[in-house]
Amino acid sequence: MKKIIVLMFLSLFFLFLFPTQGNAAANTSKIFLNGEQLSLPNDVQVTIVNKNVMIPIRVVAENLKFDVDWNQQARQVKIQQNEKVISLTVDQKQAMVADKQVTLNTAPQILNKTLVVPIRFVSEQMGLSVKWNNQEKIVYLTGSNNEPTEASGDDSGSDTTSLTHVTDIVFADNQLVVSMDGEQVQPVISTLKNPDRLVVDLPGTVFGDLAQPLDQGLNGKLDVTGYPNVSEVRYSLFKRDPGQVRIVVELNNVKDVQFDQNVIADKLLIDLNVSGDSVTPVPVTPVIDTGRKIVVIDPGHGGSDPGTISITNKPEKDYVLALGLKVQALLLNEPEIDLVMTRDSDTYPTRSERVKLANELNADVFVSIHGNSATSSPQASGTETFYYQRSSSKDLANIIHERLVKALGFKDRRVKNGNLQVIRETTMPAVLLEIGFLSNAAEEKAMSSEEVQAKAAQAIVDGIKEYLGI
C-alpha cells in the first residue's frame, strides 16, 4: 500500500518544481520507500489541475494495493486502507474521510477517460514523511516506524547475477506463459477490481534477454488481439532493488476471474478460466466402440474464440480448422482407426469439453492443432510440439514433430513439456502442435497454402499411425 503513496509524493515534488505546467512527463527521478527503490509505469503521467497534483486511480490500486471501489453510476470512488475509508466524487470538492466531511482544493476529474484524484489529499491520510535530495534528484519516503535510508544516485551497479531472469512472456490460448532463467520463482498472484485484472508479481526477478520489446522505463505490452475477455497484458520491472517483475492481465466483460497456476522447470503457466459472455458450444457426438484405435483430432479455438490473429489479419481458428479437416479426410480412409473431431465447423467447444470428450471415449491418441504467434517478434519462426509429463505423450510428440519438421522445412523449435489444459487433463497420449508462426509473413503464407497444409496433414497422420503401429 505504501507504494502508491510514493507516486503521490513524487507528484507533489513535480508540483513544487513545475507549478505552472498543466501536465508533466513520466517521472525520471528515483523514489525510495523505506530504503527500497520503486519503479513506476512509464505511461503514468502527473497532471496539474489548479496547482494541485492529480494521478490515475489505477496507480493507487495497483502500486499500493489499496482497495478501490469505483461506482460508475454514482461517479464515486472509495479508497480503503485498513479501517480508513476515503470517499471521493467526480467534480465535487466535498469528500468524506470516515464519517467526516472535508473540502478539497480540487475535485477528482475524468481526464482522457481516466479517473484522476488529488495526490495531496490522499497522501495526507497515509502518514508518510518525505525527504528530497535535490542534488541527486531522489525522493525518500518513510513510514512512521522507519528512518530514511540514503541511496546511491546510480543504481546501475546493482547485483543482478543472483536474480532470476525473465526471458519470454507470451499470452496465447488464454494462457500466460512466462519463461525464466535461474532459480525457480514462487509467484504472488492477486485479483483486483475496477477494472478486473490479474496481477502477477515475480519476486527476485529482472528482465533478461526478453523476446518482447521494453521501453526506456522497462515497461511493455503484449498484443492480445483476438481475445475478447482480455483488454491488455502489460509488464514492467516493478522493483529494482531487489528486482521484481510485474505482469498485469486486464480483463473485460468478465463475470468471474478464475485461474490455475503451475511452475514447471523454467516456465510459469497461468491458465485463465474466464466466465464471460460466451456462445454455447455445439455438442460433439462420440462414436460407438468398435475395437479400433480411437483418434481425437482437435482443431483449436473456433466460434467465439478466434485464437491469434495472423499478420494478414486472419484468425487462427480458420487455419487450424482447414488443416484439421485435411487430417480428417486422411484418417477416414484408415480402416483401423475411428476418428472423432472436437469440431468440424466454426463452433467453440471449451477446452474442458474437449478434454471430457477424449477421456469419455477412452481415446488412444489426442492431437490438438494450433498456429503460433509472436507479434512483438515478427521474425520468430518454426515448429514446436508440446506434451505434458507422460512418457507416452512425449513419444507421440517426438514422432509427429520429427515428421512435421521434415515435411515443412520450418525451423525446429523442438519438443517441449507444456502445462496446457488439453494435454494436461487428457488421460491418453496427447500432444499440442504449433505448426508454425502466423505472425511470420513467410510462414503464414506457406501455412495458408493448400500444398503445405496437405504436407502437414500427411505428416500428422503418418506420425499417428507410426505411434499406433498401424
Coordinates of C-alpha atoms in Angstrom, one line a residue:
M1 CA 0.0 0.0 0.0
K2 CA 2.9 2.3 0.7
K3 CA 4.0 2.2 -2.9
I4 CA 1.1 4.4 -4.1
I5 CA 2.0 7.0 -1.6
V6 CA 5.3 7.0 -3.3
L7 CA 3.7 8.0 -6.5
M8 CA 1.7 10.6 -4.7
F9 CA 4.7 12.3 -3.1
L10 CA 6.6 12.2 -6.4
S11 CA 3.7 14.0 -7.9
L12 CA 3.9 16.6 -5.2
F13 CA 7.5 17.1 -5.9
F14 CA 6.8 17.8 -9.5
L15 CA 4.2 20.3 -8.5
F16 CA 6.8 22.1 -6.4
L17 CA 9.3 22.3 -9.2
F18 CA 6.8 23.0 -12.1
P19 CA 3.8 24.8 -10.6
T20 CA 2.7 26.4 -13.9
Q21 CA 2.7 23.2 -16.0
G22 CA -0.6 21.6 -17.0
N23 CA 0.9 18.2 -17.5
A24 CA 4.2 16.6 -16.5
A25 CA 6.0 13.9 -18.4
A26 CA 6.7 10.4 -17.0
N27 CA 8.8 10.5 -13.8
T28 CA 12.5 10.2 -14.2
S29 CA 13.5 10.9 -10.5
K30 CA 14.3 8.0 -8.2
I31 CA 12.0 7.1 -5.4
F32 CA 12.9 5.1 -2.3
L33 CA 10.3 3.8 0.1
N34 CA 11.9 2.8 3.4
G35 CA 15.2 2.4 1.5
E36 CA 13.8 0.4 -1.4
Q37 CA 13.7 1.9 -4.8
L38 CA 10.4 1.6 -6.7
S39 CA 9.8 1.6 -10.4
L40 CA 6.7 3.4 -11.8
P41 CA 4.9 2.6 -15.0
N42 CA 6.3 4.6 -17.9
D43 CA 2.9 5.7 -19.1
V44 CA 1.8 7.2 -15.8
Q45 CA 1.8 11.0 -16.1
V46 CA 1.3 13.5 -13.3
T47 CA -1.4 16.0 -14.1
I48 CA -1.5 19.5 -12.6
V49 CA -5.1 20.9 -12.1
N50 CA -5.4 24.3 -10.5
K51 CA -2.0 23.9 -9.0
N52 CA -2.9 20.5 -7.5
V53 CA -1.3 17.2 -8.4
M54 CA -3.6 14.5 -9.7
I55 CA -2.7 10.9 -10.5
P56 CA -4.7 8.0 -12.2
I57 CA -6.7 5.9 -9.7
R58 CA -5.3 2.6 -11.2
V59 CA -1.9 3.6 -9.9
V60 CA -3.5 4.0 -6.4
A61 CA -4.9 0.5 -6.6
E62 CA -2.0 -1.4 -8.3
N63 CA 1.0 0.1 -6.7
L64 CA -0.2 0.5 -3.2
K65 CA -2.8 -2.3 -3.4
F66 CA -5.4 -0.2 -1.7
D67 CA -9.0 -1.5 -2.0
V68 CA -10.5 0.7 -4.7
D69 CA -14.3 0.6 -5.4
W70 CA -15.5 2.7 -8.4
N71 CA -19.2 3.3 -8.7
Q72 CA -19.6 4.4 -12.3
Q73 CA -23.3 5.3 -12.0
A74 CA -22.7 7.5 -8.9
R75 CA -19.3 8.6 -10.2
Q76 CA -17.9 7.9 -6.8
V77 CA -14.7 6.2 -5.8
K78 CA -13.9 4.7 -2.4
I79 CA -10.3 4.2 -1.3
Q80 CA -9.7 2.0 1.7
Q81 CA -6.5 1.3 3.8
N82 CA -7.2 -1.0 6.7
E83 CA -10.0 0.7 8.6
K84 CA -9.8 4.1 6.9
V85 CA -12.1 4.9 4.0
I86 CA -11.9 7.9 1.8
S87 CA -14.9 8.7 -0.5
L88 CA -14.5 11.0 -3.5
T89 CA -16.9 12.0 -6.1
V90 CA -16.1 13.2 -9.6
D91 CA -16.3 17.0 -10.0
Q92 CA -17.2 17.5 -6.3
K93 CA -14.9 19.1 -3.8
Q94 CA -16.8 17.6 -0.9
A95 CA -15.3 14.3 0.3
M96 CA -15.7 12.0 3.2
V97 CA -12.9 10.7 5.4
A98 CA -14.5 8.0 7.6
D99 CA -17.7 9.8 8.7
K100 CA -16.4 13.4 8.5
Q101 CA -16.9 15.7 5.5
V102 CA -13.9 17.7 4.2
T103 CA -13.4 20.1 1.4
L104 CA -10.8 19.5 -1.3
N105 CA -8.8 22.2 -3.1
T106 CA -9.5 20.4 -6.4
A107 CA -12.2 17.8 -7.1
P108 CA -11.5 14.4 -8.8
Q109 CA -11.9 14.5 -12.5
I110 CA -12.1 12.3 -15.5
L111 CA -9.4 13.2 -18.0
N112 CA -8.9 11.3 -21.2
K113 CA -11.3 8.6 -19.9
T114 CA -9.2 8.1 -16.8
L115 CA -10.2 9.0 -13.3
V116 CA -7.6 11.1 -11.5
V117 CA -7.6 12.0 -7.8
P118 CA -5.7 14.7 -5.8
I119 CA -2.4 13.3 -4.6
R120 CA -2.0 15.7 -1.7
F121 CA -5.4 14.9 -0.2
V122 CA -4.9 11.1 -0.4
S123 CA -1.3 11.2 0.8
E124 CA -2.1 13.3 3.8
Q125 CA -4.2 10.4 5.1
M126 CA -1.3 7.9 4.9
G127 CA 1.2 9.4 7.3
L128 CA 4.4 9.2 5.3
S129 CA 7.3 11.6 5.8
V130 CA 9.1 12.9 2.7
K131 CA 12.7 14.0 2.2
W132 CA 14.0 15.4 -1.1
N133 CA 17.7 15.1 -2.2
N134 CA 17.8 17.9 -4.7
Q135 CA 21.4 17.2 -5.8
E136 CA 20.8 13.6 -6.7
K137 CA 17.1 14.1 -7.5
I138 CA 15.9 11.4 -5.1
V139 CA 12.7 11.3 -3.1
Y140 CA 12.9 9.4 0.2
L141 CA 9.6 8.2 1.7
T142 CA 9.4 6.7 5.1
G143 CA 6.7 5.3 7.3
S144 CA 6.4 6.2 10.9
N145 CA 8.4 3.2 12.0
N146 CA 11.3 3.6 9.6
E147 CA 14.1 6.1 9.1
P148 CA 15.0 7.3 5.6
T149 CA 17.9 5.5 4.1
E150 CA 20.4 7.2 1.8
A151 CA 20.9 5.5 -1.5
S152 CA 23.5 5.8 -4.3
G153 CA 22.5 8.1 -7.1
D154 CA 23.4 5.4 -9.6
D155 CA 21.6 2.1 -9.4
S156 CA 23.3 0.6 -12.5
G157 CA 25.7 -1.3 -10.3
S158 CA 23.0 -3.3 -8.6
D159 CA 23.9 -7.0 -8.4
T160 CA 21.5 -8.9 -10.7
T161 CA 23.6 -12.0 -11.1
S162 CA 21.8 -13.9 -8.3
L163 CA 18.3 -12.9 -9.6
T164 CA 16.2 -15.0 -11.9
H165 CA 15.9 -13.5 -15.5
V166 CA 12.6 -13.3 -17.3
T167 CA 13.3 -14.2 -20.9
D168 CA 9.9 -14.6 -22.5
I169 CA 6.3 -13.5 -21.8
V170 CA 3.5 -15.0 -24.1
F171 CA -0.2 -14.9 -23.9
A172 CA -1.9 -17.5 -26.1
D173 CA -5.0 -19.7 -25.8
N174 CA -6.0 -17.8 -22.7
Q175 CA -2.7 -18.8 -21.0
L176 CA 0.0 -16.6 -19.7
V177 CA 3.4 -18.3 -20.1
V178 CA 6.4 -16.8 -18.5
S179 CA 9.9 -18.3 -19.2
M180 CA 12.7 -17.7 -16.7
D181 CA 16.4 -18.5 -16.5
G182 CA 17.6 -19.0 -13.0
E183 CA 16.3 -20.1 -9.6
Q184 CA 12.6 -21.2 -9.5
V185 CA 10.4 -18.3 -8.5
Q186 CA 7.2 -18.6 -6.4
P187 CA 4.8 -16.1 -8.0
V188 CA 2.5 -13.8 -5.9
I189 CA -0.8 -13.6 -7.7
S190 CA -3.8 -11.4 -6.8
T191 CA -7.0 -10.3 -8.4
L192 CA -8.1 -6.7 -8.4
K193 CA -11.4 -5.0 -9.3
N194 CA -12.4 -1.8 -11.3
P195 CA -11.2 -2.9 -13.7
D196 CA -11.0 -6.6 -13.2
R197 CA -7.4 -7.7 -13.6
L198 CA -4.9 -10.4 -12.6
V199 CA -1.6 -9.1 -11.1
V200 CA 1.4 -11.5 -11.2
D201 CA 4.4 -10.4 -9.1
L202 CA 7.7 -12.4 -9.6
P203 CA 9.9 -11.7 -6.6
G204 CA 13.7 -11.8 -7.2
T205 CA 13.4 -11.3 -10.9
V206 CA 14.7 -8.9 -13.6
F207 CA 14.4 -8.9 -17.3
G208 CA 17.0 -10.9 -19.2
D209 CA 17.2 -11.2 -23.0
L210 CA 13.5 -10.7 -23.3
A211 CA 12.0 -11.5 -26.7
Q212 CA 9.3 -8.8 -26.2
P213 CA 10.2 -5.1 -26.5
L214 CA 10.8 -2.9 -23.5
D215 CA 10.7 0.9 -23.4
Q216 CA 13.2 3.1 -21.6
G217 CA 11.2 2.7 -18.4
L218 CA 11.4 -1.1 -18.7
N219 CA 7.7 -1.4 -19.5
G220 CA 6.0 -3.2 -22.3
K221 CA 2.7 -4.7 -23.6
L222 CA 1.6 -7.8 -25.5
D223 CA -0.8 -7.9 -28.4
V224 CA -4.0 -9.5 -27.2
T225 CA -6.0 -9.1 -30.4
G226 CA -8.4 -11.9 -30.7
Y227 CA -9.1 -12.4 -27.0
P228 CA -12.4 -10.7 -26.3
N229 CA -12.2 -11.1 -22.5
V230 CA -8.7 -9.7 -22.3
S231 CA -8.2 -6.0 -22.9
E232 CA -4.5 -5.7 -22.1
V233 CA -1.4 -7.6 -20.9
R234 CA 1.3 -5.3 -19.7
Y235 CA 4.6 -6.0 -17.9
S236 CA 7.2 -3.9 -16.1
L237 CA 10.2 -4.0 -13.8
F238 CA 8.2 -3.1 -10.7
K239 CA 11.1 -3.0 -8.3
R240 CA 14.8 -2.7 -8.9
D241 CA 16.4 -3.5 -5.6
P242 CA 15.7 -6.3 -5.2
G243 CA 14.3 -6.9 -8.6
Q244 CA 10.6 -7.8 -9.2
V245 CA 8.9 -8.1 -12.5
R246 CA 5.1 -7.5 -12.5
I247 CA 2.7 -8.6 -15.2
V248 CA -0.9 -7.3 -15.3
V249 CA -3.7 -9.1 -17.3
E250 CA -6.6 -6.6 -17.6
L251 CA -9.9 -8.2 -18.4
N252 CA -13.3 -7.0 -19.7
N253 CA -16.8 -8.5 -19.9
V254 CA -15.9 -10.8 -17.1
K255 CA -18.3 -12.2 -14.5
D256 CA -15.7 -14.2 -12.6
V257 CA -11.9 -14.4 -12.7
Q258 CA -10.5 -17.9 -12.0
F259 CA -7.1 -19.2 -12.8
D260 CA -4.8 -22.2 -12.4
Q261 CA -1.1 -21.8 -11.9
N262 CA 1.8 -24.2 -12.4
V263 CA 5.6 -23.8 -12.2
I264 CA 7.4 -26.4 -14.3
A265 CA 11.1 -26.3 -14.9
D266 CA 11.8 -22.8 -16.2
K267 CA 8.2 -21.8 -17.0
L268 CA 5.3 -20.3 -15.1
L269 CA 1.9 -21.1 -16.7
I270 CA -1.3 -19.4 -15.6
D271 CA -4.4 -20.8 -17.2
L272 CA -7.3 -18.3 -17.2
N273 CA -10.7 -19.8 -16.8
V274 CA -12.7 -16.7 -17.7
S275 CA -16.5 -16.7 -17.1
G276 CA -17.8 -14.1 -19.5
D277 CA -20.4 -13.8 -22.2
S278 CA -19.7 -16.8 -24.4
V279 CA -21.6 -18.8 -27.0
T280 CA -22.9 -22.2 -26.0
P281 CA -20.7 -24.7 -27.9
V282 CA -22.1 -27.3 -30.2
P283 CA -22.1 -30.8 -28.6
V284 CA -20.0 -33.5 -30.2
T285 CA -21.4 -37.0 -30.5
P286 CA -19.0 -39.7 -29.6
V287 CA -18.5 -42.8 -31.8
I288 CA -19.6 -46.4 -30.9
D289 CA -16.9 -48.6 -29.5
T290 CA -15.7 -50.7 -32.5
G291 CA -12.4 -52.1 -31.1
R292 CA -10.4 -50.0 -33.4
K293 CA -8.0 -47.3 -32.3
I294 CA -9.7 -44.1 -31.4
V295 CA -8.0 -40.9 -32.5
V296 CA -9.3 -37.4 -31.4
I297 CA -8.3 -34.5 -33.6
D298 CA -8.7 -31.1 -32.0
P299 CA -8.6 -28.0 -34.3
G300 CA -8.0 -25.3 -31.6
H301 CA -10.2 -22.3 -30.9
G302 CA -13.3 -21.8 -33.1
G303 CA -16.6 -19.9 -32.9
S304 CA -16.4 -17.0 -30.4
D305 CA -12.7 -17.8 -29.8
P306 CA -10.7 -16.7 -32.9
G307 CA -7.3 -17.6 -31.5
T308 CA -4.4 -15.5 -32.5
I309 CA -4.7 -13.1 -35.5
S310 CA -2.2 -13.6 -38.3
I311 CA 0.0 -11.0 -39.9
T312 CA -2.6 -10.6 -42.7
N313 CA -5.4 -10.3 -40.1
K314 CA -6.8 -13.8 -40.4
P315 CA -8.0 -15.7 -37.3
E316 CA -6.1 -18.8 -36.2
K317 CA -9.3 -20.7 -35.9
D318 CA -9.8 -20.8 -39.7
Y319 CA -6.3 -22.1 -40.4
V320 CA -6.4 -24.9 -37.8
L321 CA -9.9 -26.0 -39.0
A322 CA -8.7 -26.1 -42.6
L323 CA -5.7 -28.3 -41.6
G324 CA -7.8 -30.4 -39.2
L325 CA -10.3 -31.2 -42.0
K326 CA -7.4 -32.4 -44.2
V327 CA -6.3 -34.6 -41.4
Q328 CA -9.8 -35.9 -41.0
A329 CA -10.0 -36.7 -44.7
L330 CA -6.9 -38.8 -44.5
L331 CA -7.8 -40.6 -41.3
L332 CA -11.3 -41.5 -42.6
N333 CA -9.5 -43.8 -45.1
E334 CA -7.7 -45.7 -42.3
P335 CA -9.7 -48.9 -41.6
E336 CA -8.0 -49.5 -38.2
I337 CA -8.8 -46.0 -36.9
D338 CA -12.1 -44.5 -35.6
L339 CA -11.8 -40.7 -35.9
V340 CA -13.5 -38.1 -33.7
M341 CA -13.2 -34.4 -34.3
T342 CA -13.7 -32.0 -31.4
R343 CA -15.1 -29.6 -34.1
D344 CA -15.5 -29.8 -37.8
S345 CA -17.1 -26.4 -38.3
D346 CA -16.8 -22.9 -36.8
T347 CA -18.0 -23.9 -33.3
Y348 CA -16.4 -23.5 -29.9
P349 CA -16.2 -26.5 -27.6
T350 CA -14.5 -25.3 -24.4
R351 CA -11.1 -26.8 -23.5
S352 CA -12.8 -28.7 -20.7
E353 CA -15.3 -30.1 -23.1
R354 CA -12.6 -31.2 -25.5
V355 CA -10.8 -33.0 -22.6
K356 CA -14.1 -34.6 -21.4
L357 CA -14.9 -35.9 -24.8
A358 CA -11.5 -37.6 -25.3
N359 CA -11.5 -39.0 -21.8
E360 CA -15.0 -40.4 -22.0
L361 CA -14.1 -42.1 -25.3
N362 CA -11.0 -43.5 -23.7
A363 CA -9.2 -42.4 -26.8
D364 CA -5.9 -43.8 -27.8
V365 CA -4.4 -40.6 -29.1
F366 CA -5.3 -36.9 -28.8
V367 CA -3.8 -34.3 -31.2
S368 CA -4.6 -30.6 -30.8
I369 CA -3.6 -28.4 -33.8
H370 CA -2.6 -24.7 -33.4
G371 CA -0.8 -21.9 -35.1
N372 CA 1.8 -20.0 -33.2
S373 CA 2.3 -16.2 -32.8
A374 CA 4.8 -13.7 -31.6
T375 CA 3.6 -10.3 -32.8
S376 CA 6.3 -8.4 -31.0
S377 CA 8.9 -10.6 -32.8
P378 CA 7.7 -11.0 -36.4
Q379 CA 10.9 -12.9 -37.3
A380 CA 10.1 -15.7 -34.8
S381 CA 9.6 -18.9 -36.8
G382 CA 9.4 -22.7 -36.6
T383 CA 7.5 -25.7 -35.5
E384 CA 7.2 -26.8 -31.8
T385 CA 5.3 -29.6 -30.2
F386 CA 4.1 -29.8 -26.6
Y387 CA 3.3 -32.7 -24.3
Y388 CA 2.7 -32.9 -20.6
Q389 CA 4.9 -35.1 -18.4
R390 CA 3.7 -38.6 -19.5
S391 CA 6.4 -40.6 -21.4
S392 CA 3.7 -41.9 -23.8
S393 CA 2.8 -38.3 -24.7
K394 CA 6.5 -37.5 -25.2
D395 CA 6.9 -40.4 -27.5
L396 CA 3.9 -39.4 -29.6
A397 CA 5.2 -35.8 -29.7
N398 CA 8.7 -36.8 -30.8
I399 CA 7.3 -38.9 -33.7
I400 CA 4.8 -36.4 -35.0
H401 CA 7.2 -33.5 -34.5
E402 CA 10.0 -35.1 -36.5
R403 CA 7.7 -35.8 -39.4
L404 CA 6.3 -32.2 -39.4
V405 CA 9.7 -30.6 -39.4
K406 CA 10.9 -32.8 -42.2
A407 CA 7.8 -32.2 -44.3
L408 CA 7.5 -28.4 -43.8
G409 CA 11.2 -27.4 -43.6
F410 CA 10.4 -24.9 -40.8
K411 CA 12.9 -24.2 -38.0
D412 CA 13.0 -26.9 -35.4
R413 CA 11.8 -25.4 -32.1
R414 CA 11.9 -28.9 -30.6
V415 CA 9.5 -30.9 -28.4
K416 CA 8.7 -29.3 -25.1
N417 CA 7.0 -30.1 -21.8
G418 CA 4.0 -27.7 -21.6
N419 CA 1.3 -27.4 -18.9
L420 CA -1.6 -26.8 -21.3
Q421 CA -5.1 -27.9 -20.2
V422 CA -6.0 -30.1 -23.2
I423 CA -2.8 -32.1 -22.9
R424 CA -2.6 -32.0 -19.1
E425 CA -6.1 -33.2 -18.3
T426 CA -6.5 -35.8 -21.0
T427 CA -5.6 -39.3 -19.9
M428 CA -4.2 -40.7 -23.1
P429 CA -1.1 -39.9 -25.1
A430 CA -1.8 -36.2 -26.0
V431 CA 0.1 -33.5 -27.9
L432 CA -0.4 -29.9 -28.9
L433 CA 1.1 -28.9 -32.3
E434 CA 2.2 -25.4 -33.0
I435 CA 2.7 -25.9 -36.8
G436 CA 4.4 -22.5 -37.5
F437 CA 4.1 -18.8 -36.8
L438 CA 1.1 -17.0 -38.2
S439 CA 2.8 -13.8 -37.2
N440 CA 5.7 -14.5 -39.6
A441 CA 4.8 -13.4 -43.1
A442 CA 6.7 -16.2 -44.9
E443 CA 5.3 -19.0 -42.6
E444 CA 1.8 -17.6 -42.7
K445 CA 1.8 -17.6 -46.5
A446 CA 3.1 -21.1 -46.6
M447 CA 0.7 -22.4 -43.9
S448 CA -2.2 -20.9 -45.7
S449 CA -1.4 -22.8 -49.0
E450 CA -3.2 -26.0 -49.9
E451 CA 0.1 -27.7 -50.7
V452 CA 1.7 -27.0 -47.3
Q453 CA -1.5 -27.9 -45.4
A454 CA -1.6 -31.2 -47.3
K455 CA 2.0 -31.9 -46.3
A456 CA 1.3 -31.0 -42.7
A457 CA -1.8 -33.2 -42.6
Q458 CA 0.0 -36.2 -44.1
A459 CA 2.9 -35.7 -41.6
I460 CA 0.4 -35.7 -38.7
V461 CA -1.4 -38.8 -39.9
D462 CA 1.9 -40.7 -40.6
G463 CA 3.1 -39.8 -37.1
I464 CA -0.1 -41.0 -35.5
K465 CA 0.0 -44.3 -37.5
E466 CA 3.6 -44.9 -36.6
Y467 CA 2.9 -44.4 -32.9
L468 CA -0.1 -46.7 -33.0
G469 CA 1.9 -49.3 -35.0
I470 CA -0.6 -49.2 -37.9

